[in-house]
Amino acid sequence: MATTDKKQILLTNDDGIDSPGLWAAAEALSELGYVWVAAPRDQSTGTGRSSPVTSDGRITTKTLVVHGQEWTIYSVGGTPAQVVDHCVLEILPRHPDLIVSGINYGLNIGTSIGMSGTLGAAMEGASFGIPALAASLELEDPSLVYSHSKEVDFSAAAVFVARFARQLLEKQMPFDVDVINLNIPSNATPDTPWRVTRISRHPGYDTFIERNGSLEDAARIGGNPVPVTPRDVEPDSEMYTVLFDRMVAVTPISLDCTSRVGFDDLDHLLRG
């Protein structure tokens, strides 16, 4: 059971409860405090911060032994954001000191991050006033994005998760930093340098629709990483940092989505 003298960390993801990325993070975070592991029962990539009324909200618990350590885990019938809601409002004895979401299969960068269940969980946690960290690892093989492939090495990414989780547990972030979005290149080592970045205005993924037959037949919407060159993206963005400088990108995100336009200028424009 959790003890009151330990920091309480809620760990979730959008790839589902069986994801190796989740367990790589769990092991790394266990050095920092008591880790509550709760994740969607099903693959929930691309669900953003959604809270659909169709989710059943059923919670099942089971005990797993991972690398000799025993974990009680919570499998939730809902999106990543709903997992956070269930944990904060009815599972955990008190609000956690930190929420970590990941480690995700694939990057969460550019204007596509609004679709990310990884970011959705972190932002839902931040809405409760809880520091939040989202972590994603670049895939050398993008086809593994919906998998639980053990070919992906999360060890270096887990080091960075623990490193920045420690900072969020020990320090008060500046006002308006509600979520830290961490993106790690596939070839990262624990010694790879990192940089504070902004979100690129370039889309991270190119949306496509697969449909066999007429509009009345079933279809699937998916996304492939968008091919870019250094000239396509901003040098101070997380996209440039990861894809071209091969550094870890650390992006501060605010829950305040208000445009940075001058209000007087916009008011004048709208009034004509």
CSV table of C-alpha atoms in Angstrom, one decimal:
chain,number,residue,atom,x,y,z
A,1,MET,CA,0.0,0.0,0.0
A,2,ALA,CA,1.0,3.6,-0.5
A,3,THR,CA,2.6,5.3,2.5
A,4,THR,CA,2.1,8.9,3.4
A,5,ASP,CA,5.8,9.7,3.6
A,6,LYS,CA,6.3,9.0,-0.1
A,7,LYS,CA,5.5,11.2,-3.0
A,8,GLN,CA,2.4,9.9,-4.8
A,9,ILE,CA,2.8,9.6,-8.6
A,10,LEU,CA,0.0,8.6,-11.0
A,11,LEU,CA,1.2,6.9,-14.1
A,12,THR,CA,-1.0,6.5,-17.2
A,13,ASN,CA,-0.8,6.3,-21.0
A,14,ASP,CA,-2.9,6.1,-24.1
A,15,ASP,CA,-1.4,2.8,-25.5
A,16,GLY,CA,-3.1,0.7,-22.9
A,17,ILE,CA,-2.3,-1.2,-19.7
A,18,ASP,CA,0.0,-3.8,-21.3
A,19,SER,CA,2.3,-1.3,-23.0
A,20,PRO,CA,6.0,-1.9,-22.3
A,21,GLY,CA,6.5,1.9,-22.4
A,22,LEU,CA,4.2,2.2,-19.4
A,23,TRP,CA,6.2,-0.3,-17.5
A,24,ALA,CA,9.6,1.2,-18.4
A,25,ALA,CA,8.3,4.5,-16.9
A,26,ALA,CA,6.9,2.7,-13.8
A,27,GLU,CA,10.3,1.2,-13.0
A,28,ALA,CA,12.1,4.5,-13.4
A,29,LEU,CA,9.6,6.5,-11.4
A,30,SER,CA,9.5,3.9,-8.5
A,31,GLU,CA,12.8,5.4,-7.3
A,32,LEU,CA,11.0,8.7,-6.7
A,33,GLY,CA,7.9,7.7,-4.8
A,34,TYR,CA,4.9,5.4,-4.8
A,35,VAL,CA,3.7,4.8,-8.3
A,36,TRP,CA,0.0,4.2,-9.0
A,37,VAL,CA,-0.4,2.6,-12.4
A,38,ALA,CA,-3.7,3.1,-14.2
A,39,ALA,CA,-4.3,3.0,-17.9
A,40,PRO,CA,-7.0,2.5,-20.5
A,41,ARG,CA,-8.2,-1.0,-20.9
A,42,ASP,CA,-8.0,-0.6,-24.7
A,43,GLN,CA,-5.7,1.1,-27.1
A,44,SER,CA,-6.7,4.7,-26.9
A,45,THR,CA,-4.2,6.5,-29.2
A,46,GLY,CA,-5.6,9.6,-30.8
A,47,THR,CA,-8.4,10.2,-28.2
A,48,GLY,CA,-7.0,13.6,-27.1
A,49,ARG,CA,-8.6,14.9,-23.9
A,50,SER,CA,-12.0,13.5,-24.9
A,51,SER,CA,-14.5,12.2,-22.3
A,52,PRO,CA,-17.1,10.3,-24.4
A,53,VAL,CA,-20.4,9.3,-22.8
A,54,THR,CA,-20.0,5.8,-24.4
A,55,SER,CA,-17.1,4.9,-22.1
A,56,ASP,CA,-18.2,2.2,-19.6
A,57,GLY,CA,-16.0,3.4,-16.8
A,58,ARG,CA,-15.5,-0.2,-15.5
A,59,ILE,CA,-12.3,-0.6,-13.4
A,60,THR,CA,-10.6,-3.9,-12.8
A,61,THR,CA,-7.5,-4.5,-10.7
A,62,LYS,CA,-4.9,-7.1,-11.0
A,63,THR,CA,-1.4,-7.8,-9.6
A,64,LEU,CA,1.5,-8.1,-11.9
A,65,VAL,CA,5.1,-9.0,-11.2
A,66,VAL,CA,7.4,-6.9,-13.5
A,67,HIS,CA,11.1,-7.6,-13.2
A,68,GLY,CA,10.6,-9.0,-9.7
A,69,GLN,CA,8.5,-6.1,-8.4
A,70,GLU,CA,4.8,-6.5,-7.6
A,71,TRP,CA,2.4,-3.9,-8.9
A,72,THR,CA,-1.3,-3.5,-8.3
A,73,ILE,CA,-2.7,-2.0,-11.5
A,74,TYR,CA,-6.0,-0.4,-12.5
A,75,SER,CA,-7.4,-1.1,-16.0
A,76,VAL,CA,-10.1,1.5,-16.9
A,77,GLY,CA,-12.8,1.4,-19.5
A,78,GLY,CA,-12.3,4.9,-20.8
A,79,THR,CA,-10.0,7.4,-22.4
A,80,PRO,CA,-6.7,8.5,-20.9
A,81,ALA,CA,-8.3,11.7,-19.6
A,82,GLN,CA,-11.1,9.6,-18.0
A,83,VAL,CA,-8.5,7.4,-16.4
A,84,VAL,CA,-7.1,10.4,-14.7
A,85,ASP,CA,-10.6,11.5,-13.6
A,86,HIS,CA,-11.3,8.1,-12.1
A,87,CYS,CA,-8.0,8.0,-10.3
A,88,VAL,CA,-8.1,11.5,-8.9
A,89,LEU,CA,-11.8,11.4,-7.9
A,90,GLU,CA,-12.3,7.8,-6.7
A,91,ILE,CA,-9.2,5.5,-6.7
A,92,LEU,CA,-6.3,7.4,-5.0
A,93,PRO,CA,-6.6,8.4,-1.4
A,94,ARG,CA,-5.6,12.0,-2.2
A,95,HIS,CA,-4.4,14.0,-5.2
A,96,PRO,CA,-1.1,12.7,-6.5
A,97,ASP,CA,1.9,15.0,-6.3
A,98,LEU,CA,2.6,14.3,-10.0
A,99,ILE,CA,0.9,12.8,-13.1
A,100,VAL,CA,3.0,11.2,-15.7
A,101,SER,CA,1.6,10.0,-19.1
A,102,GLY,CA,3.7,7.7,-21.3
A,103,ILE,CA,6.0,6.5,-22.5
A,104,ASN,CA,4.2,6.8,-25.8
A,105,TYR,CA,5.0,4.8,-28.9
A,106,GLY,CA,5.8,7.7,-31.3
A,107,LEU,CA,6.4,11.5,-31.0
A,108,ASN,CA,3.8,14.0,-30.0
A,109,ILE,CA,4.9,17.1,-31.7
A,110,GLY,CA,3.6,20.0,-33.9
A,111,THR,CA,0.0,21.0,-34.4
A,112,SER,CA,-1.2,17.4,-34.1
A,113,ILE,CA,-0.7,17.2,-30.3
A,114,GLY,CA,-4.3,18.1,-29.7
A,115,MET,CA,-5.2,14.6,-30.8
A,116,SER,CA,-2.8,13.0,-28.4
A,117,GLY,CA,-4.2,10.8,-25.7
A,118,THR,CA,-0.8,11.1,-24.0
A,119,LEU,CA,-1.1,14.9,-23.8
A,120,GLY,CA,-4.9,14.6,-23.0
A,121,ALA,CA,-4.2,12.7,-19.8
A,122,ALA,CA,-1.5,15.1,-18.8
A,123,MET,CA,-3.7,18.1,-19.4
A,124,GLU,CA,-6.6,16.5,-17.6
A,125,GLY,CA,-4.3,16.1,-14.6
A,126,ALA,CA,-3.1,19.7,-14.9
A,127,SER,CA,-6.8,20.8,-14.8
A,128,PHE,CA,-6.9,19.6,-11.2
A,129,GLY,CA,-3.8,21.7,-10.4
A,130,ILE,CA,-1.5,18.7,-10.4
A,131,PRO,CA,2.0,19.0,-12.1
A,132,ALA,CA,2.0,16.8,-15.2
A,133,LEU,CA,4.6,15.3,-17.5
A,134,ALA,CA,3.9,13.7,-20.9
A,135,ALA,CA,6.6,11.6,-22.5
A,136,SER,CA,6.9,10.2,-26.1
A,137,LEU,CA,9.6,8.3,-27.9
A,138,GLU,CA,10.3,8.5,-31.6
A,139,LEU,CA,9.9,5.2,-33.4
A,140,GLU,CA,12.4,4.1,-36.0
A,141,ASP,CA,9.6,2.0,-37.5
A,142,PRO,CA,6.4,4.1,-37.5
A,143,SER,CA,4.3,1.0,-38.2
A,144,LEU,CA,4.8,0.0,-34.5
A,145,VAL,CA,2.7,3.0,-33.3
A,146,TYR,CA,-0.3,0.9,-32.4
A,147,SER,CA,1.7,-2.1,-31.1
A,148,HIS,CA,3.1,-3.2,-27.8
A,149,SER,CA,6.3,-4.3,-29.6
A,150,LYS,CA,9.2,-5.3,-27.4
A,151,GLU,CA,11.6,-4.3,-30.2
A,152,VAL,CA,11.3,-0.7,-29.0
A,153,ASP,CA,14.0,0.2,-26.4
A,154,PHE,CA,12.5,2.6,-23.8
A,155,SER,CA,15.5,2.6,-21.4
A,156,ALA,CA,17.0,6.0,-22.4
A,157,ALA,CA,13.5,7.6,-22.5
A,158,ALA,CA,12.8,6.2,-19.0
A,159,VAL,CA,15.9,8.0,-17.7
A,160,PHE,CA,14.6,11.3,-19.0
A,161,VAL,CA,11.1,10.6,-17.6
A,162,ALA,CA,12.6,10.1,-14.1
A,163,ARG,CA,15.0,13.1,-14.5
A,164,PHE,CA,12.2,15.6,-15.3
A,165,ALA,CA,9.7,13.9,-12.9
A,166,ARG,CA,12.2,14.6,-10.1
A,167,GLN,CA,12.3,18.3,-11.0
A,168,LEU,CA,8.5,18.6,-11.1
A,169,LEU,CA,8.3,16.9,-7.7
A,170,GLU,CA,11.0,19.0,-6.1
A,171,LYS,CA,10.4,22.5,-7.7
A,172,GLN,CA,7.6,24.8,-8.3
A,173,MET,CA,7.2,25.5,-12.0
A,174,PRO,CA,6.6,29.0,-13.2
A,175,PHE,CA,3.1,30.2,-13.6
A,176,ASP,CA,1.5,29.1,-16.9
A,177,VAL,CA,3.6,25.9,-17.1
A,178,ASP,CA,0.9,23.3,-16.6
A,179,VAL,CA,2.4,20.4,-18.6
A,180,ILE,CA,5.9,19.5,-19.7
A,181,ASN,CA,5.8,17.7,-23.0
A,182,LEU,CA,8.9,15.5,-23.4
A,183,ASN,CA,9.9,14.1,-26.8
A,184,ILE,CA,12.9,11.8,-27.1
A,185,PRO,CA,14.6,10.9,-30.3
A,186,SER,CA,14.9,7.2,-31.1
A,187,ASN,CA,18.7,7.2,-30.9
A,188,ALA,CA,18.8,9.0,-27.5
A,189,THR,CA,21.1,7.9,-24.7
A,190,PRO,CA,21.0,9.0,-21.1
A,191,ASP,CA,23.6,11.6,-22.1
A,192,THR,CA,21.7,13.1,-25.0
A,193,PRO,CA,21.4,16.9,-24.5
A,194,TRP,CA,18.0,18.5,-24.1
A,195,ARG,CA,16.5,21.9,-25.0
A,196,VAL,CA,13.4,23.9,-24.0
A,197,THR,CA,11.4,24.4,-27.1
A,198,ARG,CA,8.1,25.7,-28.5
A,199,ILE,CA,5.4,23.8,-30.4
A,200,SER,CA,5.9,23.8,-34.1
A,201,ARG,CA,3.1,25.1,-36.3
A,202,HIS,CA,3.8,22.2,-38.7
A,203,PRO,CA,1.6,19.2,-38.3
A,204,GLY,CA,3.3,16.1,-36.8
A,205,TYR,CA,1.1,13.7,-38.7
A,206,ASP,CA,-0.7,13.6,-42.0
A,207,THR,CA,-4.3,12.5,-41.6
A,208,PHE,CA,-5.7,9.9,-43.9
A,209,ILE,CA,-9.0,8.0,-44.3
A,210,GLU,CA,-9.2,4.3,-45.2
A,211,ARG,CA,-12.5,3.2,-46.6
A,212,ASN,CA,-13.4,0.2,-48.8
A,213,GLY,CA,-16.6,0.9,-50.7
A,214,SER,CA,-19.2,3.7,-50.4
A,215,LEU,CA,-19.5,6.4,-47.7
A,216,GLU,CA,-21.9,4.0,-45.9
A,217,ASP,CA,-19.2,1.4,-45.3
A,218,ALA,CA,-16.9,1.5,-42.3
A,219,ALA,CA,-13.8,3.7,-42.4
A,220,ARG,CA,-10.6,4.2,-40.4
A,221,ILE,CA,-9.0,7.6,-39.8
A,222,GLY,CA,-5.2,7.4,-39.1
A,223,GLY,CA,-2.1,9.4,-39.4
A,224,ASN,CA,1.4,9.0,-40.7
A,225,PRO,CA,4.4,11.1,-39.7
A,226,VAL,CA,4.8,14.1,-42.1
A,227,PRO,CA,8.1,14.1,-44.0
A,228,VAL,CA,9.8,17.5,-43.3
A,229,THR,CA,13.1,19.2,-44.1
A,230,PRO,CA,14.9,21.6,-41.9
A,231,ARG,CA,13.5,24.5,-43.9
A,232,ASP,CA,10.0,23.4,-43.2
A,233,VAL,CA,10.0,23.9,-39.4
A,234,GLU,CA,11.0,26.5,-36.9
A,235,PRO,CA,14.6,26.1,-35.5
A,236,ASP,CA,13.4,26.7,-31.9
A,237,SER,CA,10.6,24.1,-32.2
A,238,GLU,CA,10.4,20.6,-30.7
A,239,MET,CA,10.1,19.2,-34.2
A,240,TYR,CA,13.4,20.7,-35.3
A,241,THR,CA,15.0,19.8,-32.0
A,242,VAL,CA,14.1,16.1,-32.2
A,243,LEU,CA,14.2,15.4,-35.9
A,244,PHE,CA,17.2,17.4,-37.0
A,245,ASP,CA,19.3,18.3,-33.9
A,246,ARG,CA,18.6,14.8,-32.4
A,247,MET,CA,18.1,16.3,-29.0
A,248,VAL,CA,15.4,15.8,-26.4
A,249,ALA,CA,12.7,18.4,-26.6
A,250,VAL,CA,11.2,19.8,-23.4
A,251,THR,CA,8.1,21.9,-24.2
A,252,PRO,CA,6.1,23.9,-21.6
A,253,ILE,CA,2.4,23.8,-22.3
A,254,SER,CA,-0.3,26.0,-20.8
A,255,LEU,CA,-4.0,25.2,-20.3
A,256,ASP,CA,-4.7,28.7,-21.4
A,257,CYS,CA,-5.2,28.4,-25.1
A,258,THR,CA,-5.8,32.1,-25.6
A,259,SER,CA,-4.1,33.6,-28.7
A,260,ARG,CA,-1.2,35.9,-28.0
A,261,VAL,CA,-2.7,38.5,-30.4
A,262,GLY,CA,-3.0,42.1,-29.1
A,263,PHE,CA,-6.6,42.3,-27.8
A,264,ASP,CA,-6.9,46.0,-28.9
A,265,ASP,CA,-5.7,45.2,-32.4
A,266,LEU,CA,-8.2,42.3,-32.7
A,267,ASP,CA,-11.0,44.3,-31.3
A,268,HIS,CA,-10.4,47.0,-33.9
A,269,LEU,CA,-10.2,44.5,-36.7
A,270,LEU,CA,-13.5,42.8,-35.7
A,271,ARG,CA,-15.3,46.0,-35.3
A,272,GLY,CA,-14.2,47.2,-38.7
